[in-house]
Amino acid sequence: MRFLTIIFFVSQFLLSSILTAQVSKITISKSPSGFKLLKNSQPYYIKGAGAKNNFKKVKESGGNSIRIWSTNRSQLLDSALKYDLSVCLGIWVAQERNGFNYNDEYSVKSQIELIKKEIIKLKDHPSLLLWGIGNEVDLKYSNFKVWESIEEIAKFIKKVDPNHPTMTVTAGLDPSKVFMIKKYCPSIDILGINAYGAIENAPLNIKRYGWEKPYIVTEWGVNGPFEAKVNAWGAKIEPTNGFKSNQRLRRYKEIIEKDENSCFGSYCFLWGQKQESTATWHGMYLSNGNPTEAVDVMQYCWKGDWPKNRAPSIMEISLNGENWKKNHVFKLAEEVSLEYEFKKFNNDSLFFNFQLYPETFSKKGGGDFQESPDEIEFEILRQTENNISFKVPNKKGFYRVFVFLKNKNNQSSVANIPFKVESL
Amino acid sequence: MNFKNFIYFFILFLFSCDSMKSINLYDSVEKKEDPFLSFPHKDIFTDKEFTGVYGTKVHPCKEITFDSINNFSGKNHLHVKWKKTKDCKWLGFGFKWDNFKPKNLLPIIENSALEFMIRSDSGEFFRVPIIFGLVDYSEKQCFSKINILGMEDGMVDEQWRKVTIPLSTFKYFKKGLNITNVKELRVQLINQGNFHLDDIKIVPHSHTYEVSKENFTRKYKSFPVNLGIENKYWWGVNEDYSSNFKFLTTLPINNINTANNNQVLPKVDVTSYLSVNYSSESKDKKWNSFGFPFNRWEFADLSELYSTSVLYFKIRAEKVPSIKINLVSYGGKSKIISKIIQDNNIIQSSENRFNVYLPIKSFKNYNNIDWSKMKELRCKILKTSNFEIGDFKLLEFRGDPQNPKKWFKS
């Protein structure tokens, strides 16, 4: 019996030692030239994706980290571990714009207590890289007390988890946000910036606005719908996938990678699909799960070479010869020509698909949920490799027609163009 | 009056005071009753036999049964299992609560709570996806949920644990619910769950948490409004990265020995001013902006002043530089209004010294920003220039917005 007891305790000790050994120690070093993120004492540059799935492809493309926005799907940490990806783990902090009242002491304390329990539960997960406390809590806010909650959570992390740095993530950058975080949140180690169009000046603004610690570009990609030009009836103009790919590539190479002394890396957005004004705006995947050319771009950014098989790329789209930036107004059931220009990188056959949707006119922002519209059936009258003729609906309204192009590996490219139907 | 009589009357006088007893104006003074004690509808659910519960029919997404095993009290308790799917968008049930009698919760709303016992079949829960709703006779509803601070030991597990939801957390006024005429208690089930509930009632409760009214706003009501007087709130001035902008002093002017410092503007009553040495050809040409908040990066309410104000500042230079002034608000249809300094905004005070006046009404779309939530003033240098700038103020101005010189010269 005594022998069995000894065996039991020894095995428990060994098991706990193994588990402890698996926890990564993440630190930040500061030198005259700047900051470095260290994972188990080795420099670690984040090549990351904001992702809830397709982790295998992140790894294959040369990525090393994923960002998730909340602790409520903690199984994603296990999935990341399977592919040797680290995780920037978001702690969901309620947003004032969605009804949370930071003047209500009862709600505020309750939120913090719940979050503390999540931190205790997940702090020793081997894939954990750093904590992202709150996401865009500053978007359309007016109660600066939210920063007190962020600090209380960060301070708690400092107390219970010495292995992982703390970060809070803002919607873009602004001197007031930098000031508030510096004033109220001394326990925050890293600033996370979600920057779309604003990424162009992000490294400059970080310095101009007075942020003195390192930062991570926690969401970046193409300009968001909230930054897009709108046409005469308020429909947002979405660039083609080809245009977006070029924009992504330039932003990574010329902006993110170049600020290595204070930027610890980035998480591209979105390694998946979501409805945000359209079904294709931010997603690097389509709703059917097919990867777009944006995934190829990220491989080039992370690994330095293009995939052997590349997705085709739609560069231009037009209706009756006028491009996607113009106002397109048609009569009921008018026959219209939809033209598109694309690049392909080998001689594989390409497959086209065309879809029509009503315009959504969503004004939601900050990643808040948007419902996808139902597809409208329509008839294609003629089709060649670079255009189709179709009849617009026989009903007044605002529409958007999509061209989907894919190769035999389902690698895809997409473009869309809004139009209006009225009884002229 | 002899001495005896005096004593007699004096004693009579003293005793007469004592004998003047107070008389109630009314027959009796009512004793103040505890509103909770007189509230007649305290029990909401005890047992199936005594309490009306509706919404318990068999349903593909929920199962509500009266379980008689392991009750907290009485003969049975509620066992609620549910799983929300696309086909069942709303899941819930309700308590008739004293057979739908109208209930006035107003007298007890601040000092009472909804209380019940809860347990799970297995596992620990810190969040319980159940929302409670008070419903009035016009079907208006207000809601509250289970808060971890109201859970006994901060969790729900296999033991019966007490949960308390203060009635004051039901925000009835926001939802327009008539709290004096409540019909029933409704329960909304979110996502999925499996819990046992028993002994649901109203209890006395002291809710000690506050809802503050802090709004981070300073209201400005009189002129002048001094701006940018504390260097620590400025942005864009950082000599580690660029020498385009430098503070010449951080001290109040009275403390500066001007004889030893040629750069200090004489006779200028500013506490902070900036030396600008900008070249649009230099490698840090993008470092062309600086700014400061109106109210320490909180809200500045200028709504009472803006329409009769002018933005004023001083410049020392050979000629007035090309500067774009942006006024930024935290709110409004537009959040920013801009103006480039024009000749008619400048009055030369002496050699190389200029006063600049930018009437607020001369900014395009000045009415589109929210003047009650003003954030900052930004300056963008548009061309190569070398100058000093400071003494930013809002002054009273009731002249022609397009010709401020006339008002100030007169």
PDB file of C-alpha atoms in Angstrom, chain A residues 71 92 99 101-107 109-111 113-115 117-118 121 140-145 148 173-176 179-180 183-184 200-201 204-205 207-212 371, chain B residues 89 126-127 147-150 153-154 164-166 169 171 174 207-216 232-233 235-238 241 286-289 296-299 330 373 375-376 378:
ATOM      1  CA  THR A  71     -12.572  32.454 -24.222  1.00  0.00           C
ATOM      2  CA  TRP A  92     -14.380  39.397 -24.293  1.00  0.00           C
ATOM      3  CA  GLY A  99     -25.696  48.187 -24.115  1.00  0.00           C
ATOM      4  CA  ASN A 101     -23.204  50.327 -18.647  1.00  0.00           C
ATOM      5  CA  TYR A 102     -19.784  50.930 -17.090  1.00  0.00           C
ATOM      6  CA  ASN A 103     -21.411  53.174 -14.484  1.00  0.00           C
ATOM      7  CA  ASP A 104     -23.289  50.136 -13.150  1.00  0.00           C
ATOM      8  CA  GLU A 105     -21.028  48.797 -10.440  1.00  0.00           C
ATOM      9  CA  TYR A 106     -22.950  45.507 -10.152  1.00  0.00           C
ATOM     10  CA  SER A 107     -22.544  44.655 -13.855  1.00  0.00           C
ATOM     11  CA  LYS A 109     -17.860  43.723 -10.902  1.00  0.00           C
ATOM     12  CA  SER A 110     -19.746  40.716 -12.167  1.00  0.00           C
ATOM     13  CA  GLN A 111     -18.029  40.894 -15.535  1.00  0.00           C
ATOM     14  CA  GLU A 113     -15.361  38.094 -11.598  1.00  0.00           C
ATOM     15  CA  LEU A 114     -16.444  35.962 -14.553  1.00  0.00           C
ATOM     16  CA  ILE A 115     -13.357  36.906 -16.516  1.00  0.00           C
ATOM     17  CA  LYS A 117     -12.468  32.514 -13.607  1.00  0.00           C
ATOM     18  CA  GLU A 118     -11.765  32.171 -17.337  1.00  0.00           C
ATOM     19  CA  LYS A 121      -8.956  28.106 -16.289  1.00  0.00           C
ATOM     20  CA  LYS A 140     -18.459  54.563 -30.272  1.00  0.00           C
ATOM     21  CA  TYR A 141     -17.950  54.686 -26.517  1.00  0.00           C
ATOM     22  CA  SER A 142     -18.477  57.564 -24.132  1.00  0.00           C
ATOM     23  CA  ASN A 143     -17.734  56.037 -20.748  1.00  0.00           C
ATOM     24  CA  PHE A 144     -14.000  56.017 -20.142  1.00  0.00           C
ATOM     25  CA  LYS A 145     -14.490  53.829 -17.076  1.00  0.00           C
ATOM     26  CA  GLU A 148     -10.614  50.748 -15.323  1.00  0.00           C
ATOM     27  CA  LEU A 173      -5.612  54.625 -33.240  1.00  0.00           C
ATOM     28  CA  ASP A 174      -6.229  58.027 -31.822  1.00  0.00           C
ATOM     29  CA  PRO A 175      -4.333  60.218 -29.336  1.00  0.00           C
ATOM     30  CA  SER A 176      -7.211  60.077 -26.850  1.00  0.00           C
ATOM     31  CA  PHE A 179      -3.714  58.739 -23.470  1.00  0.00           C
ATOM     32  CA  MET A 180      -6.496  56.803 -21.735  1.00  0.00           C
ATOM     33  CA  LYS A 183      -3.330  56.761 -17.812  1.00  0.00           C
ATOM     34  CA  TYR A 184      -5.716  54.027 -16.702  1.00  0.00           C
ATOM     35  CA  GLU A 200      -1.176  53.349 -43.769  1.00  0.00           C
ATOM     36  CA  ASN A 201      -0.063  55.737 -41.007  1.00  0.00           C
ATOM     37  CA  LEU A 204       3.904  56.957 -37.571  1.00  0.00           C
ATOM     38  CA  ASN A 205       0.837  57.542 -35.417  1.00  0.00           C
ATOM     39  CA  LYS A 207       4.994  57.395 -32.221  1.00  0.00           C
ATOM     40  CA  ARG A 208       3.182  60.701 -32.765  1.00  0.00           C
ATOM     41  CA  TYR A 209       0.406  59.856 -30.324  1.00  0.00           C
ATOM     42  CA  GLY A 210       2.903  58.901 -27.652  1.00  0.00           C
ATOM     43  CA  TRP A 211       2.561  55.116 -27.241  1.00  0.00           C
ATOM     44  CA  GLU A 212       5.850  54.072 -25.662  1.00  0.00           C
ATOM     45  CA  GLU A 371     -27.461  38.806 -41.277  1.00  0.00           C
TER      46      GLU A 371
ATOM     47  CA  LYS B  89     -35.804  31.030 -32.045  1.00  0.00           C
ATOM     48  CA  PHE B 126     -20.452  30.587 -13.656  1.00  0.00           C
ATOM     49  CA  ARG B 127     -22.917  31.739 -16.274  1.00  0.00           C
ATOM     50  CA  ASN B 147     -25.252  37.662 -12.039  1.00  0.00           C
ATOM     51  CA  ILE B 148     -22.260  35.824 -10.626  1.00  0.00           C
ATOM     52  CA  LEU B 149     -22.328  38.230  -7.664  1.00  0.00           C
ATOM     53  CA  GLY B 150     -25.821  36.993  -6.883  1.00  0.00           C
ATOM     54  CA  ASP B 153     -20.352  30.881  -3.739  1.00  0.00           C
ATOM     55  CA  GLY B 154     -20.228  32.406  -7.226  1.00  0.00           C
ATOM     56  CA  THR B 164     -30.559  36.386  -5.819  1.00  0.00           C
ATOM     57  CA  ILE B 165     -31.565  38.892  -8.495  1.00  0.00           C
ATOM     58  CA  PRO B 166     -32.225  42.348  -7.009  1.00  0.00           C
ATOM     59  CA  THR B 169     -31.695  45.384 -11.700  1.00  0.00           C
ATOM     60  CA  LYS B 171     -34.639  48.341 -15.744  1.00  0.00           C
ATOM     61  CA  LYS B 174     -36.019  52.095 -19.741  1.00  0.00           C
ATOM     62  CA  HIS B 207     -28.568  45.991  -3.043  1.00  0.00           C
ATOM     63  CA  THR B 208     -25.420  47.909  -2.171  1.00  0.00           C
ATOM     64  CA  TYR B 209     -24.035  48.447  -5.673  1.00  0.00           C
ATOM     65  CA  GLU B 210     -24.360  51.884  -7.189  1.00  0.00           C
ATOM     66  CA  VAL B 211     -25.090  53.174 -10.650  1.00  0.00           C
ATOM     67  CA  SER B 212     -23.098  56.378 -10.918  1.00  0.00           C
ATOM     68  CA  LYS B 213     -23.935  59.265 -13.188  1.00  0.00           C
ATOM     69  CA  GLU B 214     -20.399  60.220 -14.108  1.00  0.00           C
ATOM     70  CA  ASN B 215     -20.232  61.526 -17.664  1.00  0.00           C
ATOM     71  CA  PHE B 216     -16.640  62.819 -18.024  1.00  0.00           C
ATOM     72  CA  LYS B 232       1.462  66.577 -21.017  1.00  0.00           C
ATOM     73  CA  TYR B 233      -1.800  66.323 -22.941  1.00  0.00           C
ATOM     74  CA  TRP B 235       0.566  64.848 -28.993  1.00  0.00           C
ATOM     75  CA  GLY B 236       2.980  65.121 -31.901  1.00  0.00           C
ATOM     76  CA  VAL B 237       5.779  66.712 -29.929  1.00  0.00           C
ATOM     77  CA  ASN B 238       8.484  64.113 -29.377  1.00  0.00           C
ATOM     78  CA  TYR B 241      11.535  60.880 -33.267  1.00  0.00           C
ATOM     79  CA  LYS B 286       5.090  63.214 -42.557  1.00  0.00           C
ATOM     80  CA  TRP B 287       5.633  64.417 -39.007  1.00  0.00           C
ATOM     81  CA  ASN B 288       3.536  67.469 -39.815  1.00  0.00           C
ATOM     82  CA  SER B 289       0.774  67.515 -37.201  1.00  0.00           C
ATOM     83  CA  ARG B 296      -7.765  66.480 -20.874  1.00  0.00           C
ATOM     84  CA  TRP B 297      -9.102  63.985 -23.459  1.00  0.00           C
ATOM     85  CA  GLU B 298     -12.491  63.893 -21.796  1.00  0.00           C
ATOM     86  CA  PHE B 299     -15.561  65.701 -23.150  1.00  0.00           C
ATOM     87  CA  TYR B 330     -16.216  62.662 -30.115  1.00  0.00           C
ATOM     88  CA  LYS B 373     -18.557  66.353 -26.825  1.00  0.00           C
ATOM     89  CA  LYS B 375     -12.263  66.342 -28.159  1.00  0.00           C
ATOM     90  CA  GLU B 376      -9.267  68.139 -29.578  1.00  0.00           C
ATOM     91  CA  ARG B 378      -5.249  69.596 -34.409  1.00  0.00           C
TER      92      ARG B 378
END
